[in-house]
Amino acid sequence: MPKLLVWDLPTRLFHWGFALAFTAAYLLAEEEAWLGWHSYFGYLVAGLVGFRLVWGFVGGRYSRFAEFPPSPAAAWRYLRGLLGGDGERHVGHNPAGALAIYALLGLGLATAVSGMALLGADQGLGPLAGVFPESREHLLKEVHEFFANAMLAVVLLHIGGVILGSLRHRENLPRAMVTGYKQAEGRPVRPAVWMAALMLAAVAGFTAVHDFSAGCGDNGAVCGEAGEGGEGGEGGEGGDDD
């Protein structure tokens, strides 16, 4: 069977960039010193989601939302067949993978926006600075962590589904998302690459204006000033007592 270019380059760049951005943001979430980088990757998640929402209407054939409409019933039938050993093979996204994509896009956006809200309430930084009072910081943190953990759960389920699908259909699905090619017949995708380049440039510009002043590890000068100020303040108080 001939090889068919199924996943266009912009879709593949989104897929791996999105995976990298979420993984980095999640791993850096617990360290205050890396808050600047954590929020940077959160911005990148938001920008990539925005790109994918547009690309879902103007991208290559198999990247368009019209090719994989969300259907829980179809996803259940596909998974039931896959577990039974006779799941139908799909050239593009299978029904279960389609649900995972919609879930990841929604959760990715919710995680990024709630993170921006938290950053604004806690640090007074970002596009949502001043929108929420500092008293809402704990609530926003709980919401942000909920969406992030829910997204991690969907990611793990998605990876499990990819592994199972690769074994059942005897094809390397991760490699297909790297090369873009799958064993199939048909016409190769013809996306508007120039449009994708402009949108990805916009995503790069969106993240480039990120403020790294959050987190001591990303801005030593700010932390140094804070540390000196704290020491000076303690010294001054001591002088007054003397």
PDB file of C-alpha atoms in Angstrom:
ATOM      1  CA  MET A   1       0.000   0.000   0.000  1.00  0.00           C
ATOM      2  CA  PRO A   2       1.376   3.465  -0.885  1.00  0.00           C
ATOM      3  CA  LYS A   3       2.260   6.100   1.670  1.00  0.00           C
ATOM      4  CA  LEU A   4       0.010   9.122   2.043  1.00  0.00           C
ATOM      5  CA  LEU A   5       0.906  12.460   3.613  1.00  0.00           C
ATOM      6  CA  VAL A   6      -1.833  12.699   6.235  1.00  0.00           C
ATOM      7  CA  TRP A   7      -0.479  15.108   8.867  1.00  0.00           C
ATOM      8  CA  ASP A   8       0.700  18.410   7.457  1.00  0.00           C
ATOM      9  CA  LEU A   9       3.777  20.080   8.936  1.00  0.00           C
ATOM     10  CA  PRO A  10       1.880  22.769  10.920  1.00  0.00           C
ATOM     11  CA  THR A  11      -0.229  20.069  12.594  1.00  0.00           C
ATOM     12  CA  ARG A  12       2.868  18.101  13.526  1.00  0.00           C
ATOM     13  CA  LEU A  13       4.606  21.203  14.870  1.00  0.00           C
ATOM     14  CA  PHE A  14       1.544  21.985  16.949  1.00  0.00           C
ATOM     15  CA  HIS A  15       1.305  18.436  18.291  1.00  0.00           C
ATOM     16  CA  TRP A  16       4.876  18.191  19.565  1.00  0.00           C
ATOM     17  CA  GLY A  17       5.083  21.846  20.611  1.00  0.00           C
ATOM     18  CA  PHE A  18       1.882  21.485  22.619  1.00  0.00           C
ATOM     19  CA  ALA A  19       3.180  18.314  24.288  1.00  0.00           C
ATOM     20  CA  LEU A  20       6.497  19.986  25.133  1.00  0.00           C
ATOM     21  CA  ALA A  21       4.897  23.175  26.460  1.00  0.00           C
ATOM     22  CA  PHE A  22       2.450  21.354  28.739  1.00  0.00           C
ATOM     23  CA  THR A  23       5.087  18.927  30.029  1.00  0.00           C
ATOM     24  CA  ALA A  24       7.517  21.744  30.814  1.00  0.00           C
ATOM     25  CA  ALA A  25       4.852  23.873  32.500  1.00  0.00           C
ATOM     26  CA  TYR A  26       3.651  20.941  34.610  1.00  0.00           C
ATOM     27  CA  LEU A  27       7.144  19.926  35.735  1.00  0.00           C
ATOM     28  CA  LEU A  28       8.092  23.502  36.660  1.00  0.00           C
ATOM     29  CA  ALA A  29       4.879  24.231  38.561  1.00  0.00           C
ATOM     30  CA  GLU A  30       6.105  23.413  42.070  1.00  0.00           C
ATOM     31  CA  GLU A  31       9.259  25.539  42.131  1.00  0.00           C
ATOM     32  CA  GLU A  32       8.725  29.214  42.951  1.00  0.00           C
ATOM     33  CA  ALA A  33      12.121  30.061  41.468  1.00  0.00           C
ATOM     34  CA  TRP A  34      10.940  28.777  38.079  1.00  0.00           C
ATOM     35  CA  LEU A  35       7.620  30.606  38.074  1.00  0.00           C
ATOM     36  CA  GLY A  36       8.715  32.795  35.178  1.00  0.00           C
ATOM     37  CA  TRP A  37       9.444  29.804  32.961  1.00  0.00           C
ATOM     38  CA  HIS A  38       6.340  27.983  34.162  1.00  0.00           C
ATOM     39  CA  SER A  39       4.125  30.874  33.120  1.00  0.00           C
ATOM     40  CA  TYR A  40       6.048  31.260  29.843  1.00  0.00           C
ATOM     41  CA  PHE A  41       5.187  27.711  28.827  1.00  0.00           C
ATOM     42  CA  GLY A  42       1.618  28.388  29.956  1.00  0.00           C
ATOM     43  CA  TYR A  43       1.517  31.318  27.532  1.00  0.00           C
ATOM     44  CA  LEU A  44       2.858  28.997  24.849  1.00  0.00           C
ATOM     45  CA  VAL A  45       0.070  26.486  25.553  1.00  0.00           C
ATOM     46  CA  ALA A  46      -2.518  29.248  25.138  1.00  0.00           C
ATOM     47  CA  GLY A  47      -0.944  30.484  21.909  1.00  0.00           C
ATOM     48  CA  LEU A  48      -0.763  26.997  20.425  1.00  0.00           C
ATOM     49  CA  VAL A  49      -4.388  26.290  21.321  1.00  0.00           C
ATOM     50  CA  GLY A  50      -5.355  29.491  19.521  1.00  0.00           C
ATOM     51  CA  PHE A  51      -3.380  28.365  16.484  1.00  0.00           C
ATOM     52  CA  ARG A  52      -5.011  24.922  16.458  1.00  0.00           C
ATOM     53  CA  LEU A  53      -8.509  26.358  16.734  1.00  0.00           C
ATOM     54  CA  VAL A  54      -7.910  28.352  13.570  1.00  0.00           C
ATOM     55  CA  TRP A  55      -6.012  25.564  11.816  1.00  0.00           C
ATOM     56  CA  GLY A  56      -8.936  23.260  12.478  1.00  0.00           C
ATOM     57  CA  PHE A  57     -10.874  25.248   9.855  1.00  0.00           C
ATOM     58  CA  VAL A  58      -8.177  26.185   7.326  1.00  0.00           C
ATOM     59  CA  GLY A  59      -5.565  23.406   7.652  1.00  0.00           C
ATOM     60  CA  GLY A  60      -5.054  20.237   5.676  1.00  0.00           C
ATOM     61  CA  ARG A  61      -7.910  17.794   5.193  1.00  0.00           C
ATOM     62  CA  TYR A  62      -7.211  15.499   8.147  1.00  0.00           C
ATOM     63  CA  SER A  63      -6.446  18.428  10.445  1.00  0.00           C
ATOM     64  CA  ARG A  64      -9.870  20.010  10.022  1.00  0.00           C
ATOM     65  CA  PHE A  65     -12.497  19.585  12.708  1.00  0.00           C
ATOM     66  CA  ALA A  66     -15.003  18.560  10.057  1.00  0.00           C
ATOM     67  CA  GLU A  67     -12.955  15.376   9.547  1.00  0.00           C
ATOM     68  CA  PHE A  68     -13.235  14.253  13.179  1.00  0.00           C
ATOM     69  CA  PRO A  69     -16.437  15.565  14.810  1.00  0.00           C
ATOM     70  CA  PRO A  70     -16.783  14.697  18.513  1.00  0.00           C
ATOM     71  CA  SER A  71     -18.984  11.642  19.078  1.00  0.00           C
ATOM     72  CA  PRO A  72     -18.907   9.798  22.424  1.00  0.00           C
ATOM     73  CA  ALA A  73     -21.006   6.990  20.926  1.00  0.00           C
ATOM     74  CA  ALA A  74     -18.588   6.488  18.019  1.00  0.00           C
ATOM     75  CA  ALA A  75     -15.637   6.675  20.414  1.00  0.00           C
ATOM     76  CA  TRP A  76     -17.174   3.983  22.618  1.00  0.00           C
ATOM     77  CA  ARG A  77     -17.815   1.715  19.628  1.00  0.00           C
ATOM     78  CA  TYR A  78     -14.252   2.224  18.428  1.00  0.00           C
ATOM     79  CA  LEU A  79     -12.724   1.483  21.840  1.00  0.00           C
ATOM     80  CA  ARG A  80     -14.920  -1.559  22.326  1.00  0.00           C
ATOM     81  CA  GLY A  81     -13.810  -2.896  18.958  1.00  0.00           C
ATOM     82  CA  LEU A  82     -10.183  -2.002  19.641  1.00  0.00           C
ATOM     83  CA  LEU A  83     -10.177  -3.867  22.947  1.00  0.00           C
ATOM     84  CA  GLY A  84     -11.859  -6.797  21.213  1.00  0.00           C
ATOM     85  CA  GLY A  85      -9.097  -6.906  18.625  1.00  0.00           C
ATOM     86  CA  ASP A  86     -11.038  -5.739  15.584  1.00  0.00           C
ATOM     87  CA  GLY A  87     -11.224  -1.940  15.895  1.00  0.00           C
ATOM     88  CA  GLU A  88     -11.670  -0.122  12.598  1.00  0.00           C
ATOM     89  CA  ARG A  89      -8.547   1.606  11.314  1.00  0.00           C
ATOM     90  CA  HIS A  90      -8.829   5.309  10.482  1.00  0.00           C
ATOM     91  CA  VAL A  91      -6.528   7.240   8.186  1.00  0.00           C
ATOM     92  CA  GLY A  92      -7.005  10.415  10.211  1.00  0.00           C
ATOM     93  CA  HIS A  93      -8.041  10.739  13.844  1.00  0.00           C
ATOM     94  CA  ASN A  94     -10.080   7.845  15.178  1.00  0.00           C
ATOM     95  CA  PRO A  95     -13.238   8.717  17.212  1.00  0.00           C
ATOM     96  CA  ALA A  96     -11.530   8.183  20.579  1.00  0.00           C
ATOM     97  CA  GLY A  97      -8.539  10.269  19.521  1.00  0.00           C
ATOM     98  CA  ALA A  98     -10.919  12.978  18.347  1.00  0.00           C
ATOM     99  CA  LEU A  99     -12.504  13.223  21.796  1.00  0.00           C
ATOM    100  CA  ALA A 100      -9.035  13.407  23.350  1.00  0.00           C
ATOM    101  CA  ILE A 101      -8.078  16.271  21.041  1.00  0.00           C
ATOM    102  CA  TYR A 102     -11.165  18.316  21.896  1.00  0.00           C
ATOM    103  CA  ALA A 103     -10.639  17.613  25.598  1.00  0.00           C
ATOM    104  CA  LEU A 104      -6.974  18.624  25.434  1.00  0.00           C
ATOM    105  CA  LEU A 105      -7.742  21.840  23.579  1.00  0.00           C
ATOM    106  CA  GLY A 106     -10.450  22.792  26.074  1.00  0.00           C
ATOM    107  CA  LEU A 107      -8.424  21.847  29.132  1.00  0.00           C
ATOM    108  CA  GLY A 108      -5.292  23.460  27.721  1.00  0.00           C
ATOM    109  CA  LEU A 109      -7.109  26.744  27.269  1.00  0.00           C
ATOM    110  CA  ALA A 110      -8.760  26.510  30.701  1.00  0.00           C
ATOM    111  CA  THR A 111      -5.428  25.713  32.362  1.00  0.00           C
ATOM    112  CA  ALA A 112      -3.650  28.595  30.640  1.00  0.00           C
ATOM    113  CA  VAL A 113      -6.369  31.164  31.357  1.00  0.00           C
ATOM    114  CA  SER A 114      -6.723  30.124  35.000  1.00  0.00           C
ATOM    115  CA  GLY A 115      -2.927  30.306  35.292  1.00  0.00           C
ATOM    116  CA  MET A 116      -2.950  33.845  33.895  1.00  0.00           C
ATOM    117  CA  ALA A 117      -5.660  34.768  36.380  1.00  0.00           C
ATOM    118  CA  LEU A 118      -3.602  33.294  39.226  1.00  0.00           C
ATOM    119  CA  LEU A 119      -0.471  35.109  38.072  1.00  0.00           C
ATOM    120  CA  GLY A 120      -2.411  38.356  37.942  1.00  0.00           C
ATOM    121  CA  ALA A 121      -3.853  37.938  41.429  1.00  0.00           C
ATOM    122  CA  ASP A 122      -0.629  36.700  43.022  1.00  0.00           C
ATOM    123  CA  GLN A 123       2.058  38.681  41.185  1.00  0.00           C
ATOM    124  CA  GLY A 124       0.134  41.485  39.502  1.00  0.00           C
ATOM    125  CA  LEU A 125       1.541  40.343  36.151  1.00  0.00           C
ATOM    126  CA  GLY A 126       0.121  39.242  32.818  1.00  0.00           C
ATOM    127  CA  PRO A 127      -2.951  40.154  30.764  1.00  0.00           C
ATOM    128  CA  LEU A 128      -5.331  39.406  33.663  1.00  0.00           C
ATOM    129  CA  ALA A 129      -3.501  41.491  36.269  1.00  0.00           C
ATOM    130  CA  GLY A 130      -6.010  43.427  38.345  1.00  0.00           C
ATOM    131  CA  VAL A 131      -8.994  41.374  37.196  1.00  0.00           C
ATOM    132  CA  PHE A 132      -9.111  39.232  40.334  1.00  0.00           C
ATOM    133  CA  PRO A 133      -8.294  40.419  43.881  1.00  0.00           C
ATOM    134  CA  GLU A 134      -5.480  38.820  45.861  1.00  0.00           C
ATOM    135  CA  SER A 135      -8.094  37.297  48.182  1.00  0.00           C
ATOM    136  CA  ARG A 136      -9.098  34.967  45.322  1.00  0.00           C
ATOM    137  CA  GLU A 137      -5.573  33.590  44.950  1.00  0.00           C
ATOM    138  CA  HIS A 138      -6.265  30.312  46.796  1.00  0.00           C
ATOM    139  CA  LEU A 139      -9.429  29.624  44.796  1.00  0.00           C
ATOM    140  CA  LEU A 140      -7.684  30.388  41.511  1.00  0.00           C
ATOM    141  CA  LYS A 141      -4.816  28.089  42.458  1.00  0.00           C
ATOM    142  CA  GLU A 142      -7.233  25.238  43.164  1.00  0.00           C
ATOM    143  CA  VAL A 143      -8.997  25.800  39.823  1.00  0.00           C
ATOM    144  CA  HIS A 144      -5.695  25.996  37.962  1.00  0.00           C
ATOM    145  CA  GLU A 145      -4.405  22.775  39.523  1.00  0.00           C
ATOM    146  CA  PHE A 146      -7.687  20.990  38.817  1.00  0.00           C
ATOM    147  CA  PHE A 147      -7.542  21.783  35.098  1.00  0.00           C
ATOM    148  CA  ALA A 148      -3.823  20.904  34.915  1.00  0.00           C
ATOM    149  CA  ASN A 149      -4.327  17.536  36.609  1.00  0.00           C
ATOM    150  CA  ALA A 150      -7.375  16.779  34.466  1.00  0.00           C
ATOM    151  CA  MET A 151      -5.301  17.560  31.391  1.00  0.00           C
ATOM    152  CA  LEU A 152      -2.532  15.250  32.594  1.00  0.00           C
ATOM    153  CA  ALA A 153      -5.093  12.456  33.023  1.00  0.00           C
ATOM    154  CA  VAL A 154      -6.341  12.941  29.439  1.00  0.00           C
ATOM    155  CA  VAL A 155      -2.742  13.000  28.168  1.00  0.00           C
ATOM    156  CA  LEU A 156      -2.008   9.670  29.841  1.00  0.00           C
ATOM    157  CA  LEU A 157      -5.205   8.137  28.450  1.00  0.00           C
ATOM    158  CA  HIS A 158      -4.312   9.478  25.015  1.00  0.00           C
ATOM    159  CA  ILE A 159      -0.830   7.949  25.188  1.00  0.00           C
ATOM    160  CA  GLY A 160      -2.338   4.637  26.256  1.00  0.00           C
ATOM    161  CA  GLY A 161      -4.766   4.773  23.340  1.00  0.00           C
ATOM    162  CA  VAL A 162      -1.951   5.547  20.891  1.00  0.00           C
ATOM    163  CA  ILE A 163       0.071   2.583  22.134  1.00  0.00           C
ATOM    164  CA  LEU A 164      -2.930   0.239  21.937  1.00  0.00           C
ATOM    165  CA  GLY A 165      -3.898   1.525  18.484  1.00  0.00           C
ATOM    166  CA  SER A 166      -0.348   1.091  17.229  1.00  0.00           C
ATOM    167  CA  LEU A 167      -0.296  -2.520  18.410  1.00  0.00           C
ATOM    168  CA  ARG A 168      -3.771  -3.419  17.126  1.00  0.00           C
ATOM    169  CA  HIS A 169      -3.371  -1.782  13.725  1.00  0.00           C
ATOM    170  CA  ARG A 170       0.309  -2.707  13.405  1.00  0.00           C
ATOM    171  CA  GLU A 171       1.416   0.808  12.568  1.00  0.00           C
ATOM    172  CA  ASN A 172       3.643   3.268  14.380  1.00  0.00           C
ATOM    173  CA  LEU A 173       1.282   6.157  15.147  1.00  0.00           C
ATOM    174  CA  PRO A 174       3.886   8.331  16.927  1.00  0.00           C
ATOM    175  CA  ARG A 175       6.229   8.006  13.931  1.00  0.00           C
ATOM    176  CA  ALA A 176       3.379   9.032  11.628  1.00  0.00           C
ATOM    177  CA  MET A 177       3.009  12.233  13.652  1.00  0.00           C
ATOM    178  CA  VAL A 178       6.731  12.859  13.098  1.00  0.00           C
ATOM    179  CA  THR A 179       6.943  12.094   9.376  1.00  0.00           C
ATOM    180  CA  GLY A 180       3.330  12.918   8.495  1.00  0.00           C
ATOM    181  CA  TYR A 181       2.955   9.740   6.419  1.00  0.00           C
ATOM    182  CA  LYS A 182       0.698   6.715   6.902  1.00  0.00           C
ATOM    183  CA  GLN A 183       0.023   3.648   4.793  1.00  0.00           C
ATOM    184  CA  ALA A 184      -3.080   4.694   2.860  1.00  0.00           C
ATOM    185  CA  GLU A 185      -4.400   5.678  -0.533  1.00  0.00           C
ATOM    186  CA  GLY A 186      -5.687   9.082  -1.501  1.00  0.00           C
ATOM    187  CA  ARG A 187      -4.566  12.584  -2.318  1.00  0.00           C
ATOM    188  CA  PRO A 188      -1.903  14.183  -0.089  1.00  0.00           C
ATOM    189  CA  VAL A 189      -2.902  17.193   2.016  1.00  0.00           C
ATOM    190  CA  ARG A 190      -2.386  20.652   0.516  1.00  0.00           C
ATOM    191  CA  PRO A 191      -2.518  23.133   3.405  1.00  0.00           C
ATOM    192  CA  ALA A 192      -1.849  26.845   3.141  1.00  0.00           C
ATOM    193  CA  VAL A 193       1.645  26.693   4.632  1.00  0.00           C
ATOM    194  CA  TRP A 194       2.136  30.454   4.356  1.00  0.00           C
ATOM    195  CA  MET A 195      -0.935  30.999   6.534  1.00  0.00           C
ATOM    196  CA  ALA A 196       0.368  28.533   9.119  1.00  0.00           C
ATOM    197  CA  ALA A 197       3.746  30.294   9.134  1.00  0.00           C
ATOM    198  CA  LEU A 198       2.060  33.628   9.850  1.00  0.00           C
ATOM    199  CA  MET A 199      -0.025  32.171  12.662  1.00  0.00           C
ATOM    200  CA  LEU A 200       2.929  30.385  14.239  1.00  0.00           C
ATOM    201  CA  ALA A 201       4.892  33.630  14.019  1.00  0.00           C
ATOM    202  CA  ALA A 202       2.033  35.298  15.895  1.00  0.00           C
ATOM    203  CA  VAL A 203       2.259  32.588  18.580  1.00  0.00           C
ATOM    204  CA  ALA A 204       6.009  33.212  18.854  1.00  0.00           C
ATOM    205  CA  GLY A 205       5.385  36.952  19.174  1.00  0.00           C
ATOM    206  CA  PHE A 206       2.725  36.345  21.829  1.00  0.00           C
ATOM    207  CA  THR A 207       5.137  34.362  23.985  1.00  0.00           C
ATOM    208  CA  ALA A 208       8.082  36.670  23.279  1.00  0.00           C
ATOM    209  CA  VAL A 209       6.452  39.539  25.202  1.00  0.00           C
ATOM    210  CA  HIS A 210       6.137  37.351  28.312  1.00  0.00           C
ATOM    211  CA  ASP A 211       7.283  39.006  31.548  1.00  0.00           C
ATOM    212  CA  PHE A 212       9.910  36.846  33.271  1.00  0.00           C
ATOM    213  CA  SER A 213       9.962  38.938  36.455  1.00  0.00           C
ATOM    214  CA  ALA A 214       7.881  36.300  38.259  1.00  0.00           C
ATOM    215  CA  GLY A 215      10.143  33.888  40.104  1.00  0.00           C
ATOM    216  CA  CYS A 216      13.542  34.660  41.622  1.00  0.00           C
ATOM    217  CA  GLY A 217      15.351  32.068  39.540  1.00  0.00           C
ATOM    218  CA  ASP A 218      14.463  33.904  36.328  1.00  0.00           C
ATOM    219  CA  ASN A 219      15.424  37.388  37.423  1.00  0.00           C
ATOM    220  CA  GLY A 220      18.391  37.469  39.775  1.00  0.00           C
ATOM    221  CA  ALA A 221      18.510  41.258  39.848  1.00  0.00           C
ATOM    222  CA  VAL A 222      14.968  41.515  41.156  1.00  0.00           C
ATOM    223  CA  CYS A 223      15.604  38.827  43.773  1.00  0.00           C
ATOM    224  CA  GLY A 224      18.843  40.484  44.739  1.00  0.00           C
ATOM    225  CA  GLU A 225      17.103  43.777  45.296  1.00  0.00           C
ATOM    226  CA  ALA A 226      14.393  42.029  47.285  1.00  0.00           C
ATOM    227  CA  GLY A 227      16.954  40.247  49.414  1.00  0.00           C
ATOM    228  CA  GLU A 228      18.963  43.405  50.020  1.00  0.00           C
ATOM    229  CA  GLY A 229      15.801  45.291  50.860  1.00  0.00           C
ATOM    230  CA  GLY A 230      14.774  42.642  53.345  1.00  0.00           C
ATOM    231  CA  GLU A 231      18.177  42.670  55.020  1.00  0.00           C
ATOM    232  CA  GLY A 232      18.250  46.445  55.057  1.00  0.00           C
ATOM    233  CA  GLY A 233      14.813  46.584  56.570  1.00  0.00           C
ATOM    234  CA  GLU A 234      15.794  44.224  59.344  1.00  0.00           C
ATOM    235  CA  GLY A 235      18.973  46.195  59.964  1.00  0.00           C
ATOM    236  CA  GLY A 236      17.068  49.461  60.102  1.00  0.00           C
ATOM    237  CA  GLU A 237      14.639  48.077  62.619  1.00  0.00           C
ATOM    238  CA  GLY A 238      17.540  46.827  64.681  1.00  0.00           C
ATOM    239  CA  GLY A 239      19.141  50.291  64.591  1.00  0.00           C
ATOM    240  CA  ASP A 240      15.928  51.872  65.829  1.00  0.00           C
ATOM    241  CA  ASP A 241      15.786  49.428  68.710  1.00  0.00           C
ATOM    242  CA  ASP A 242      19.319  50.242  69.663  1.00  0.00           C
TER     243      ASP A 242
END
